């Protein structure tokens, strides 16, 4: 079945460090790919998305590129801030419009 | 635009009791989902509705969980009887169509004691 494998956490970085969170997926057809973020005490919200191969999603300095050849959608940010501390989920939506989540990666950014 | 509304926000019940959660999706969104998120894990899809019909309920424990979406708008999820392992956050989400994101409610945190 469709599934997502996401880098385990927790991850702790110093402010202004480079962030990469790895994500790979298994799906039939051509899924849409998403990163969702959950800030402390808040609900899940969309961070960025890509709906076809080679698309790059970006938002708030975060980027991820839909790589069909490696079935990956790694999340990157060049310089993290304390306010980026949150749990990040890699998500796929298959052709049946079902959304499957990775296990989540907790990020803590220290000043 | 109003978001996905869920109630209650918190619920504590004893095992073997029953509980119900309510969700009102974003107006006009045809697809509605219920997810279960156990602490430290990613959300797991329980059931997907398209309008008032069930599209996928393969991961819904049907011996104790039930869900309905009357009139294709709001939805209720029921657990009867509850077990300790049902302690989780129950999330409702809606989606207007394919290739777009799902919008999530704040969730209901259930504790079974």
mmCIF file of C-alpha atoms in Angstrom:
data_model
loop_
_atom_site.group_PDB
_atom_site.id
_atom_site.type_symbol
_atom_site.label_atom_id
_atom_site.label_comp_id
_atom_site.label_asym_id
_atom_site.label_seq_id
_atom_site.Cartn_x
_atom_site.Cartn_y
_atom_site.Cartn_z
ATOM 1 C CA UNK A 1 0.000 0.000 0.000
ATOM 2 C CA UNK A 2 0.869 3.665 -0.100
ATOM 3 C CA UNK A 3 3.220 4.823 2.631
ATOM 4 C CA UNK A 4 5.694 7.477 3.721
ATOM 5 C CA UNK A 5 9.050 6.987 5.404
ATOM 6 C CA UNK A 6 10.325 10.029 7.206
ATOM 7 C CA UNK A 7 13.565 10.801 9.006
ATOM 8 C CA UNK A 8 13.275 10.022 12.685
ATOM 9 C CA UNK A 9 13.689 12.772 15.243
ATOM 10 C CA UNK A 10 14.027 14.605 17.381
ATOM 11 C CA UNK A 11 16.308 17.082 15.656
ATOM 12 C CA UNK A 12 17.985 19.909 17.573
ATOM 13 C CA UNK A 13 19.731 22.714 15.690
ATOM 14 C CA UNK A 14 21.260 26.035 16.533
ATOM 15 C CA UNK A 15 19.702 29.149 15.057
ATOM 16 C CA UNK A 16 20.839 29.849 11.468
ATOM 17 C CA UNK A 17 21.854 26.213 10.886
ATOM 18 C CA UNK A 18 20.885 24.322 7.717
ATOM 19 C CA UNK A 19 17.966 21.921 7.960
ATOM 20 C CA UNK A 20 17.232 18.776 5.974
ATOM 21 C CA UNK A 21 14.468 16.338 6.815
ATOM 22 C CA UNK A 22 14.443 13.305 4.558
ATOM 23 C CA UNK A 23 11.238 11.827 3.178
ATOM 24 C CA UNK A 24 10.649 8.966 0.770
ATOM 25 C CA UNK A 25 7.356 7.491 -0.331
ATOM 26 C CA UNK A 26 5.764 4.434 -1.887
ATOM 27 C CA UNK A 27 2.718 4.953 -4.053
ATOM 28 C CA UNK A 28 1.104 3.762 -7.234
ATOM 29 C CA UNK A 29 0.501 6.344 -9.893
ATOM 30 C CA UNK A 30 1.416 9.966 -9.379
ATOM 31 C CA UNK A 31 0.671 11.188 -5.863
ATOM 32 C CA UNK A 32 0.658 14.785 -4.699
ATOM 33 C CA UNK A 33 3.256 15.530 -2.034
ATOM 34 C CA UNK A 34 2.995 17.821 0.967
ATOM 35 C CA UNK A 35 4.797 18.964 4.072
ATOM 36 C CA UNK A 36 2.551 19.811 6.992
ATOM 37 C CA UNK A 37 3.711 21.510 10.180
ATOM 38 C CA UNK A 38 2.316 21.416 13.694
ATOM 39 C CA UNK A 39 3.494 24.244 15.949
ATOM 40 C CA UNK A 40 3.223 23.745 19.719
ATOM 41 C CA UNK A 41 -0.393 23.921 20.802
ATOM 42 C CA UNK A 42 -1.690 24.405 17.267
ATOM 43 C CA UNK A 43 -3.336 22.267 14.613
ATOM 44 C CA UNK A 44 -1.854 20.810 11.450
ATOM 45 C CA UNK A 45 -1.268 23.329 8.703
ATOM 46 C CA UNK A 46 0.092 23.082 5.207
ATOM 47 C CA UNK A 47 3.684 24.239 4.806
ATOM 48 C CA UNK A 48 4.219 23.508 1.108
ATOM 49 C CA UNK A 49 3.165 21.173 -1.671
ATOM 50 C CA UNK A 50 4.114 19.790 -5.084
ATOM 51 C CA UNK A 51 1.721 18.041 -7.408
ATOM 52 C CA UNK A 52 3.934 16.710 -10.201
ATOM 53 C CA UNK A 53 7.461 15.508 -10.851
ATOM 54 C CA UNK A 54 10.220 18.152 -10.613
ATOM 55 C CA UNK A 55 7.864 20.687 -9.022
ATOM 56 C CA UNK A 56 9.430 22.655 -6.178
ATOM 57 C CA UNK A 57 7.215 23.722 -3.310
ATOM 58 C CA UNK A 58 8.356 26.623 -1.162
ATOM 59 C CA UNK A 59 7.074 28.680 1.750
ATOM 60 C CA UNK A 60 8.598 30.625 4.673
ATOM 61 C CA UNK A 61 12.111 29.804 3.430
ATOM 62 C CA UNK A 62 11.424 26.061 3.292
ATOM 63 C CA UNK A 63 11.745 24.138 0.028
ATOM 64 C CA UNK A 64 11.132 20.613 -1.214
ATOM 65 C CA UNK A 65 11.396 19.145 -4.720
ATOM 66 C CA UNK A 66 9.266 16.298 -6.051
ATOM 67 C CA UNK A 67 11.792 13.688 -7.204
ATOM 68 C CA UNK A 68 9.965 10.876 -8.941
ATOM 69 C CA UNK A 69 13.122 8.951 -9.852
ATOM 70 C CA UNK A 70 14.109 8.628 -6.186
ATOM 71 C CA UNK A 71 10.517 8.816 -4.807
ATOM 72 C CA UNK A 72 11.648 11.520 -2.423
ATOM 73 C CA UNK A 73 10.477 14.906 -1.162
ATOM 74 C CA UNK A 74 13.159 16.132 1.236
ATOM 75 C CA UNK A 75 12.478 19.316 3.202
ATOM 76 C CA UNK A 76 15.241 21.935 3.412
ATOM 77 C CA UNK A 77 15.786 25.372 4.902
ATOM 78 C CA UNK A 78 19.000 27.316 4.670
ATOM 79 C CA UNK A 79 18.823 29.119 8.013
ATOM 80 C CA UNK A 80 16.416 28.001 10.714
ATOM 81 C CA UNK A 81 14.945 30.265 13.371
ATOM 82 C CA UNK A 82 13.683 29.587 16.866
ATOM 83 C CA UNK A 83 10.161 30.112 15.533
ATOM 84 C CA UNK A 84 10.604 27.081 13.229
ATOM 85 C CA UNK A 85 10.503 24.751 16.235
ATOM 86 C CA UNK A 86 7.633 22.378 15.471
ATOM 87 C CA UNK A 87 6.772 18.877 14.289
ATOM 88 C CA UNK A 88 7.018 18.374 10.522
ATOM 89 C CA UNK A 89 5.066 15.710 8.631
ATOM 90 C CA UNK A 90 5.706 14.453 5.126
ATOM 91 C CA UNK A 91 2.398 13.545 3.465
ATOM 92 C CA UNK A 92 1.304 11.970 0.191
ATOM 93 C CA UNK A 93 -2.125 12.096 -1.405
ATOM 94 C CA UNK A 94 -2.753 9.219 -3.770
ATOM 95 C CA UNK A 95 -4.971 9.151 -6.822
ATOM 96 C CA UNK A 96 -7.913 8.238 -4.566
ATOM 97 C CA UNK A 97 -7.354 11.488 -2.660
ATOM 98 C CA UNK A 98 -6.326 9.637 0.516
ATOM 99 C CA UNK A 99 -3.659 11.383 2.595
ATOM 100 C CA UNK A 100 -0.924 9.272 4.214
ATOM 101 C CA UNK A 101 1.391 10.713 6.854
ATOM 102 C CA UNK A 102 4.932 9.981 7.903
ATOM 103 C CA UNK A 103 5.671 9.590 11.594
ATOM 104 C CA UNK A 104 6.686 13.222 12.012
ATOM 105 C CA UNK A 105 10.021 14.860 12.856
ATOM 106 C CA UNK A 106 10.269 17.086 15.893
ATOM 107 C CA UNK A 107 12.552 20.076 15.362
ATOM 108 C CA UNK A 108 13.878 22.246 18.154
ATOM 109 C CA UNK A 109 15.907 25.319 17.279
ATOM 110 C CA UNK A 110 17.984 26.800 20.074
ATOM 111 C CA UNK A 111 19.219 30.414 20.127
ATOM 112 C CA UNK B 1 -13.272 31.599 5.484
ATOM 113 C CA UNK B 2 -14.175 29.483 8.504
ATOM 114 C CA UNK B 3 -11.990 26.467 9.104
ATOM 115 C CA UNK B 4 -12.870 22.897 10.021
ATOM 116 C CA UNK B 5 -14.749 22.903 13.316
ATOM 117 C CA UNK B 6 -14.535 20.033 15.788
ATOM 118 C CA UNK B 7 -16.048 19.434 19.184
ATOM 119 C CA UNK B 8 -15.427 18.724 21.924
ATOM 120 C CA UNK B 9 -11.754 19.704 22.245
ATOM 121 C CA UNK B 10 -11.127 17.334 25.125
ATOM 122 C CA UNK B 11 -12.888 14.260 26.467
ATOM 123 C CA UNK B 12 -12.065 11.909 29.306
ATOM 124 C CA UNK B 13 -14.056 8.667 29.634
ATOM 125 C CA UNK B 14 -13.723 5.334 31.332
ATOM 126 C CA UNK B 15 -13.050 2.193 29.326
ATOM 127 C CA UNK B 16 -16.158 0.490 27.997
ATOM 128 C CA UNK B 17 -18.019 3.807 27.834
ATOM 129 C CA UNK B 18 -19.105 5.341 24.552
ATOM 130 C CA UNK B 19 -18.102 8.695 23.070
ATOM 131 C CA UNK B 20 -18.968 10.755 20.008
ATOM 132 C CA UNK B 21 -17.072 13.453 18.155
ATOM 133 C CA UNK B 22 -18.514 16.025 15.796
ATOM 134 C CA UNK B 23 -17.002 17.715 12.761
ATOM 135 C CA UNK B 24 -18.209 20.494 10.479
ATOM 136 C CA UNK B 25 -15.992 20.795 7.381
ATOM 137 C CA UNK B 26 -15.282 23.887 5.352
ATOM 138 C CA UNK B 27 -18.341 24.875 3.347
ATOM 139 C CA UNK B 28 -18.396 23.307 -0.094
ATOM 140 C CA UNK B 29 -15.744 20.685 0.617
ATOM 141 C CA UNK B 30 -16.997 17.387 -0.745
ATOM 142 C CA UNK B 31 -14.429 15.140 0.911
ATOM 143 C CA UNK B 32 -14.252 14.640 4.669
ATOM 144 C CA UNK B 33 -11.732 12.537 6.594
ATOM 145 C CA UNK B 34 -11.359 11.247 10.117
ATOM 146 C CA UNK B 35 -7.845 10.531 11.393
ATOM 147 C CA UNK B 36 -6.507 9.041 14.608
ATOM 148 C CA UNK B 37 -3.217 10.429 15.927
ATOM 149 C CA UNK B 38 -1.638 8.482 18.752
ATOM 150 C CA UNK B 39 1.006 10.365 20.735
ATOM 151 C CA UNK B 40 4.339 10.367 18.920
ATOM 152 C CA UNK B 41 2.916 9.022 15.657
ATOM 153 C CA UNK B 42 1.616 10.472 12.429
ATOM 154 C CA UNK B 43 -2.124 10.684 11.832
ATOM 155 C CA UNK B 44 -3.713 7.461 10.564
ATOM 156 C CA UNK B 45 -6.681 7.587 8.208
ATOM 157 C CA UNK B 46 -9.800 5.994 9.681
ATOM 158 C CA UNK B 47 -12.454 6.858 7.121
ATOM 159 C CA UNK B 48 -12.953 8.998 4.023
ATOM 160 C CA UNK B 49 -16.304 10.331 2.825
ATOM 161 C CA UNK B 50 -17.128 11.796 -0.559
ATOM 162 C CA UNK B 51 -20.298 13.822 -0.003
ATOM 163 C CA UNK B 52 -22.368 11.397 2.122
ATOM 164 C CA UNK B 53 -20.856 8.181 0.756
ATOM 165 C CA UNK B 54 -17.953 6.192 2.212
ATOM 166 C CA UNK B 55 -14.925 6.002 -0.083
ATOM 167 C CA UNK B 56 -12.498 4.186 2.219
ATOM 168 C CA UNK B 57 -13.029 2.735 5.695
ATOM 169 C CA UNK B 58 -10.489 -0.062 5.470
ATOM 170 C CA UNK B 59 -8.655 1.060 8.622
ATOM 171 C CA UNK B 60 -11.730 1.743 10.744
ATOM 172 C CA UNK B 61 -12.143 -0.840 13.553
ATOM 173 C CA UNK B 62 -15.736 -1.504 12.704
ATOM 174 C CA UNK B 63 -16.449 -3.628 15.752
ATOM 175 C CA UNK B 64 -16.306 -0.474 17.905
ATOM 176 C CA UNK B 65 -15.985 2.569 15.650
ATOM 177 C CA UNK B 66 -18.702 4.010 13.447
ATOM 178 C CA UNK B 67 -19.001 7.203 11.446
ATOM 179 C CA UNK B 68 -21.648 8.913 9.423
ATOM 180 C CA UNK B 69 -21.982 12.004 7.303
ATOM 181 C CA UNK B 70 -25.648 12.710 6.902
ATOM 182 C CA UNK B 71 -26.638 15.138 4.135
ATOM 183 C CA UNK B 72 -23.005 15.302 3.008
ATOM 184 C CA UNK B 73 -22.066 18.100 5.383
ATOM 185 C CA UNK B 74 -21.124 17.526 9.019
ATOM 186 C CA UNK B 75 -20.034 14.204 10.420
ATOM 187 C CA UNK B 76 -19.905 12.260 13.664
ATOM 188 C CA UNK B 77 -17.439 9.590 14.751
ATOM 189 C CA UNK B 78 -18.478 7.242 17.549
ATOM 190 C CA UNK B 79 -16.570 4.753 19.659
ATOM 191 C CA UNK B 80 -18.516 2.134 21.573
ATOM 192 C CA UNK B 81 -17.153 0.629 23.762
ATOM 193 C CA UNK B 82 -13.901 2.508 24.226
ATOM 194 C CA UNK B 83 -10.616 0.791 25.061
ATOM 195 C CA UNK B 84 -7.508 2.207 26.693
ATOM 196 C CA UNK B 85 -5.663 2.060 23.360
ATOM 197 C CA UNK B 86 -8.214 4.445 21.824
ATOM 198 C CA UNK B 87 -6.582 7.311 23.708
ATOM 199 C CA UNK B 88 -5.487 9.649 20.928
ATOM 200 C CA UNK B 89 -6.276 12.885 19.139
ATOM 201 C CA UNK B 90 -9.073 12.482 16.590
ATOM 202 C CA UNK B 91 -8.666 14.832 13.673
ATOM 203 C CA UNK B 92 -11.213 15.805 11.084
ATOM 204 C CA UNK B 93 -10.130 17.188 7.727
ATOM 205 C CA UNK B 94 -11.810 18.316 4.537
ATOM 206 C CA UNK B 95 -10.701 18.776 0.971
ATOM 207 C CA UNK B 96 -12.460 20.452 -1.940
ATOM 208 C CA UNK B 97 -11.091 18.220 -4.712
ATOM 209 C CA UNK B 98 -8.081 16.200 -5.807
ATOM 210 C CA UNK B 99 -4.570 17.692 -6.064
ATOM 211 C CA UNK B 100 -5.282 20.177 -3.291
ATOM 212 C CA UNK B 101 -4.362 20.120 0.356
ATOM 213 C CA UNK B 102 -6.518 18.822 3.168
ATOM 214 C CA UNK B 103 -7.573 21.328 5.833
ATOM 215 C CA UNK B 104 -7.485 20.059 9.392
ATOM 216 C CA UNK B 105 -9.473 20.910 12.474
ATOM 217 C CA UNK B 106 -7.915 21.384 15.914
ATOM 218 C CA UNK B 107 -8.810 17.835 16.895
ATOM 219 C CA UNK B 108 -10.435 16.178 19.893
ATOM 220 C CA UNK B 109 -8.080 14.786 22.508
ATOM 221 C CA UNK B 110 -9.596 11.597 23.949
ATOM 222 C CA UNK B 111 -8.278 10.032 27.122
ATOM 223 C CA UNK B 112 -9.633 6.622 28.111
ATOM 224 C CA UNK B 113 -8.966 5.686 31.737
#
